[in-house]
Tab-separated table of C-alpha atoms in Angstrom:
chain	number	residue	atom	x	y	z
A	1	MET	CA	0.081	-0.057	-0.041
A	2	ASN	CA	1.371	3.605	-0.664
A	3	THR	CA	2.418	4.672	2.750
A	4	SER	CA	1.121	8.295	1.855
A	5	LEU	CA	-2.467	7.036	1.574
A	6	PRO	CA	-3.223	10.475	-0.703
A	7	PHE	CA	-6.844	9.831	-0.839
A	8	LEU	CA	-7.430	10.210	3.098
A	9	MET	CA	-7.440	13.700	4.659
A	10	ALA	CA	-5.292	14.734	7.366
A	11	GLY	CA	-6.395	16.834	10.188
A	12	GLY	CA	-4.759	19.894	9.503
A	13	ALA	CA	-3.919	22.292	12.338
A	14	ARG	CA	-6.173	20.286	14.704
A	15	ARG	CA	-4.792	17.155	16.433
A	16	MET	CA	-7.409	14.485	15.254
A	17	SER	CA	-8.784	11.932	17.809
A	18	ALA	CA	-9.671	8.038	17.257
A	19	GLU	CA	-13.133	9.659	17.271
A	20	ASP	CA	-12.456	11.926	14.249
A	21	ILE	CA	-10.752	9.359	12.012
A	22	TYR	CA	-12.779	6.444	12.471
A	23	PRO	CA	-15.676	7.772	10.297
A	24	GLN	CA	-13.168	9.034	7.391
A	25	LEU	CA	-11.547	5.946	7.201
A	26	PHE	CA	-14.517	3.628	7.163
A	27	ASP	CA	-15.995	5.783	4.612
A	28	ALA	CA	-12.797	5.383	2.482
A	29	ILE	CA	-13.673	1.839	3.081
A	30	LEU	CA	-17.058	1.987	1.858
A	31	GLU	CA	-16.186	4.052	-1.263
A	32	GLN	CA	-13.751	1.295	-1.930
A	33	ARG	CA	-10.595	3.655	-2.110
A	34	LEU	CA	-9.328	1.278	-0.113
A	35	THR	CA	-9.853	-2.446	-1.653
A	36	PRO	CA	-10.550	-5.562	0.090
A	37	GLY	CA	-7.351	-7.437	1.063
A	38	THR	CA	-5.604	-3.880	1.433
A	39	PRO	CA	-2.783	-4.040	4.281
A	40	LEU	CA	-3.693	-1.462	7.055
A	41	THR	CA	-0.502	-0.274	8.717
A	42	GLU	CA	-0.420	1.767	11.789
A	43	LEU	CA	2.464	3.941	10.516
A	44	ALA	CA	1.175	4.728	7.054
A	45	LEU	CA	-2.406	5.731	8.703
A	46	GLY	CA	-0.500	7.699	11.176
A	47	GLN	CA	1.250	9.347	8.643
A	48	ALA	CA	-1.957	10.168	6.554
A	49	PHE	CA	-3.892	11.705	9.816
A	50	GLY	CA	-0.788	12.853	11.571
A	51	VAL	CA	-1.364	11.221	14.517
A	52	SER	CA	0.308	8.420	16.645
A	53	ARG	CA	0.234	4.741	16.209
A	54	THR	CA	-1.433	4.816	19.593
A	55	VAL	CA	-4.530	6.623	18.162
A	56	ILE	CA	-4.866	4.451	15.111
A	57	ARG	CA	-4.568	1.420	17.031
A	58	ARG	CA	-7.805	2.536	18.820
A	59	VAL	CA	-9.516	2.969	15.253
A	60	LEU	CA	-8.137	-0.524	13.840
A	61	GLY	CA	-9.477	-2.177	17.171
A	62	ARG	CA	-12.880	-0.626	16.686
A	63	LEU	CA	-12.835	-1.933	13.461
A	64	SER	CA	-11.566	-5.140	14.148
A	65	ASP	CA	-14.479	-5.364	16.828
A	66	GLN	CA	-17.029	-4.648	14.259
A	67	GLN	CA	-15.383	-7.358	11.785
A	68	VAL	CA	-14.547	-4.654	8.747
A	69	ILE	CA	-10.844	-5.367	8.947
A	70	VAL	CA	-9.370	-8.480	9.897
A	71	GLN	CA	-6.346	-8.358	12.292
A	72	ARG	CA	-4.494	-11.570	13.209
A	73	PRO	CA	-1.375	-11.768	15.585
A	74	ALA	CA	1.910	-10.969	13.941
A	75	HIS	CA	0.093	-10.078	10.538
A	76	THR	CA	-0.912	-6.643	9.153
A	77	ALA	CA	-4.621	-5.668	9.485
A	78	ARG	CA	-6.410	-6.173	6.272
A	79	LEU	CA	-10.064	-5.098	5.092
A	80	ALA	CA	-12.453	-7.827	5.201
A	81	ALA	CA	-13.959	-9.223	1.938
A	82	PRO	CA	-17.185	-10.970	2.636
A	83	ASP	CA	-18.466	-13.116	-0.294
A	84	PRO	CA	-22.102	-13.586	-0.897
A	85	ARG	CA	-22.427	-16.506	1.227
A	86	GLN	CA	-20.921	-14.658	3.973
A	87	ALA	CA	-23.515	-11.716	3.258
A	88	ARG	CA	-26.621	-13.904	3.603
A	89	GLN	CA	-25.163	-15.133	6.799
A	90	VAL	CA	-24.591	-11.454	8.018
A	91	LEU	CA	-28.133	-10.858	7.065
A	92	SER	CA	-29.820	-13.806	8.660
A	93	ALA	CA	-28.096	-13.232	11.872
A	94	ARG	CA	-28.639	-9.770	12.001
A	95	ARG	CA	-32.666	-10.044	11.181
A	96	LEU	CA	-32.769	-12.332	14.039
A	97	ALA	CA	-31.016	-9.686	16.500
A	98	GLU	CA	-33.111	-6.914	14.997
A	99	THR	CA	-36.515	-8.212	15.607
A	100	THR	CA	-35.712	-8.629	18.948
A	101	LEU	CA	-34.174	-5.159	19.698
A	102	ILE	CA	-36.956	-3.381	18.238
A	103	GLU	CA	-39.743	-4.857	20.436
A	104	LEU	CA	-37.233	-3.957	23.460
A	105	ALA	CA	-36.785	-0.652	21.889
A	106	ALA	CA	-40.342	0.133	21.097
A	107	ARG	CA	-40.979	-0.560	25.242
A	108	ARG	CA	-38.038	1.329	26.617
A	109	SER	CA	-37.578	4.262	24.339
A	110	ARG	CA	-37.456	7.900	25.888
A	111	PRO	CA	-38.010	11.252	24.442
A	112	GLY	CA	-34.152	12.323	24.267
A	113	GLN	CA	-33.444	8.996	22.594
A	114	LEU	CA	-36.129	9.661	19.830
A	115	ARG	CA	-34.460	12.952	19.394
A	116	GLN	CA	-30.888	11.653	18.952
A	117	LEU	CA	-32.352	9.079	16.363
A	118	ARG	CA	-34.401	11.625	14.526
A	119	GLU	CA	-31.055	13.992	14.297
A	120	LEU	CA	-29.227	10.868	12.864
A	121	ILE	CA	-31.919	10.722	10.251
A	122	ALA	CA	-31.389	14.161	9.254
A	123	ARG	CA	-27.662	13.692	8.632
A	124	GLU	CA	-28.303	10.638	6.768
A	125	ARG	CA	-30.920	12.346	4.750
A	126	LEU	CA	-28.741	15.145	4.042
A	127	SER	CA	-25.866	13.057	3.035
A	128	HIS	CA	-28.211	11.077	0.407
A	129	GLU	CA	-29.226	14.609	-0.908
A	130	GLN	CA	-25.857	15.288	-1.430
A	131	GLY	CA	-25.049	12.141	-3.174
A	132	GLN	CA	-22.256	10.894	-0.444
A	133	ARG	CA	-23.832	7.395	-0.492
A	134	CYS	CA	-21.267	5.770	1.629
A	135	THR	CA	-21.703	8.270	4.334
A	136	ALA	CA	-25.242	7.713	4.207
A	137	ILE	CA	-24.710	3.876	4.407
A	138	ARG	CA	-22.452	4.477	7.444
A	139	LEU	CA	-24.944	6.862	9.325
A	140	GLY	CA	-27.656	4.406	8.335
A	141	GLY	CA	-25.873	1.898	10.292
A	142	GLU	CA	-25.226	4.104	13.379
A	143	PHE	CA	-28.979	4.895	13.340
A	144	HIS	CA	-29.519	1.016	14.004
A	145	LEU	CA	-26.732	0.676	16.842
A	146	LYS	CA	-28.416	3.785	18.473
A	147	LEU	CA	-31.985	1.726	18.404
A	148	ALA	CA	-29.666	-1.512	19.793
A	149	GLU	CA	-28.607	1.206	23.041
A	150	ILE	CA	-32.182	2.147	23.649
A	151	ALA	CA	-33.261	-1.690	23.651
A	152	ASP	CA	-30.591	-1.874	26.517
A	153	ASN	CA	-29.665	-5.413	26.085
A	154	ALA	CA	-25.869	-5.652	26.209
A	155	PRO	CA	-25.564	-8.755	24.748
A	156	LEU	CA	-27.622	-8.319	21.834
A	157	THR	CA	-26.093	-4.831	21.391
A	158	ARG	CA	-22.531	-6.319	21.159
A	159	PHE	CA	-23.644	-8.960	18.868
A	160	LEU	CA	-25.390	-6.094	16.646
A	161	ASN	CA	-22.123	-4.292	16.747
A	162	GLY	CA	-20.360	-6.757	14.745
A	163	LEU	CA	-23.164	-7.472	12.129
A	164	VAL	CA	-24.268	-3.483	11.239
A	165	PRO	CA	-21.000	-2.065	10.009
A	166	MET	CA	-20.306	-5.708	8.121
A	167	THR	CA	-23.913	-5.107	6.541
A	168	SER	CA	-22.596	-1.743	5.696
A	169	LEU	CA	-19.678	-3.108	4.004
A	170	ILE	CA	-21.977	-5.522	2.175
A	171	ILE	CA	-24.244	-3.002	0.794
A	172	ALA	CA	-21.258	-0.734	-0.573
A	173	LYS	CA	-20.015	-3.674	-2.527
A	174	TYR	CA	-22.993	-5.630	-3.654
A	175	GLU	CA	-25.842	-3.214	-3.915
A	176	GLN	CA	-27.539	-3.007	-7.322
A	177	HIS	CA	-26.438	0.128	-9.507
A	178	GLY	CA	-29.003	2.872	-9.864
A	179	CYS	CA	-30.412	1.909	-6.890
A	180	GLU	CA	-32.775	4.462	-5.551
A	181	HIS	CA	-34.131	3.124	-2.075
A	182	CYS	CA	-33.821	5.620	0.449
A	183	ALA	CA	-33.156	4.038	4.052
A	184	TRP	CA	-33.699	7.177	5.829
A	185	GLU	CA	-37.317	7.164	5.308
A	186	GLU	CA	-38.158	3.829	6.611
A	187	HIS	CA	-35.661	4.866	9.677
A	188	ALA	CA	-38.080	7.720	10.372
A	189	ALA	CA	-41.233	5.515	10.189
A	190	LEU	CA	-39.796	3.137	12.531
A	191	VAL	CA	-39.039	6.029	14.981
A	192	ASP	CA	-42.669	7.276	14.525
A	193	ALA	CA	-43.747	3.482	15.561
A	194	LEU	CA	-41.463	3.869	18.622
A	195	GLU	CA	-42.783	7.196	19.825
A	196	ASP	CA	-46.404	5.668	19.650
A	197	GLY	CA	-45.194	2.727	21.553
A	198	ASP	CA	-46.187	0.467	18.856
A	199	SER	CA	-44.077	-2.700	19.026
A	200	GLU	CA	-46.271	-4.607	16.516
A	201	ALA	CA	-46.003	-1.587	13.780
A	202	ALA	CA	-42.301	-1.057	14.787
A	203	LEU	CA	-41.567	-5.210	14.213
A	204	ARG	CA	-43.776	-4.866	10.992
A	205	LEU	CA	-41.294	-2.059	9.812
A	206	MET	CA	-38.196	-3.407	10.802
A	207	HIS	CA	-39.145	-6.797	8.889
A	208	LEU	CA	-39.798	-4.331	5.658
A	209	HIS	CA	-36.881	-3.041	6.187
A	210	LEU	CA	-34.562	-5.435	6.426
A	211	ASP	CA	-36.595	-7.131	2.809
A	212	ARG	CA	-35.368	-4.116	1.032
A	213	ILE	CA	-31.935	-4.161	2.217
A	214	GLU	CA	-31.727	-7.703	0.795
A	215	ALA	CA	-33.545	-7.135	-2.078
A	216	LYS	CA	-31.416	-4.271	-3.422
A	217	LEU	CA	-28.292	-6.609	-3.167
A	218	GLU	CA	-26.998	-8.603	-5.950
A	219	LEU	CA	-25.681	-11.661	-4.482
A	220	ASP	CA	-26.500	-14.184	-6.975
C-alpha cells in the first residue's frame, strides 16, 4: 500500500482523535478507495492522519471488533472481503437480533433518545441528498446501533455491533447499480412507531426494512 495514502484527508492544524478518524476511514473503505485485502499499517495511517500509532491502534481495534477489518497476531490488518455466502449469513443473523431489539426499543425508548435518532436520520437524509452514498450508508448503520442502545440489552447490542458495520460493507459492495432506495425514510417510520409505543408496527416495519436491504443486493 502507498504509505502516504493521499486519498485520506489529514486533520490540518487540529490534532485528530480516534473518533474523528474512524468515520473518515470507514467512509474510505465503503467508497472502495481502500480495496478488500488492502494492508492497513499503523505507521502509514498515522502518517496520513498526522497522529500517533496509538490513536490509529484504537481506530483499527474498533473496526476489528466490528469485523470490517481482519487482525491476526503478527500480521498486518487487512480489510474484510465478505463473499455472497458470508453476506447472506450476516443478514440472516442481523434479522434475528434486530427483530428482538426493535420490540425492546418500542417499550423502553425515551423522548431524548428519539430526538437522537431523528438527528441521525437528518444527517443520513442530507448525505443522501448530497450524493454522499457511503456516508449515508454508515449513518444508517449508526441509526441501527443507536436503536440497540435504546433496547438496553448488552449481549444483543455487542452482537449487532459486529453485524451492522459488516452489513454496511456488504451494501457498499453488492448494492445494485442505480438503486434509489432511501433508507432514511424507513428509519423515520420506525421512529414514528417507537414514539407511539407500537411494538407491532415497529416489528413489521423492521422486517420490511430488512427485506428491502436484502432485495437491493446482487448476491447471486
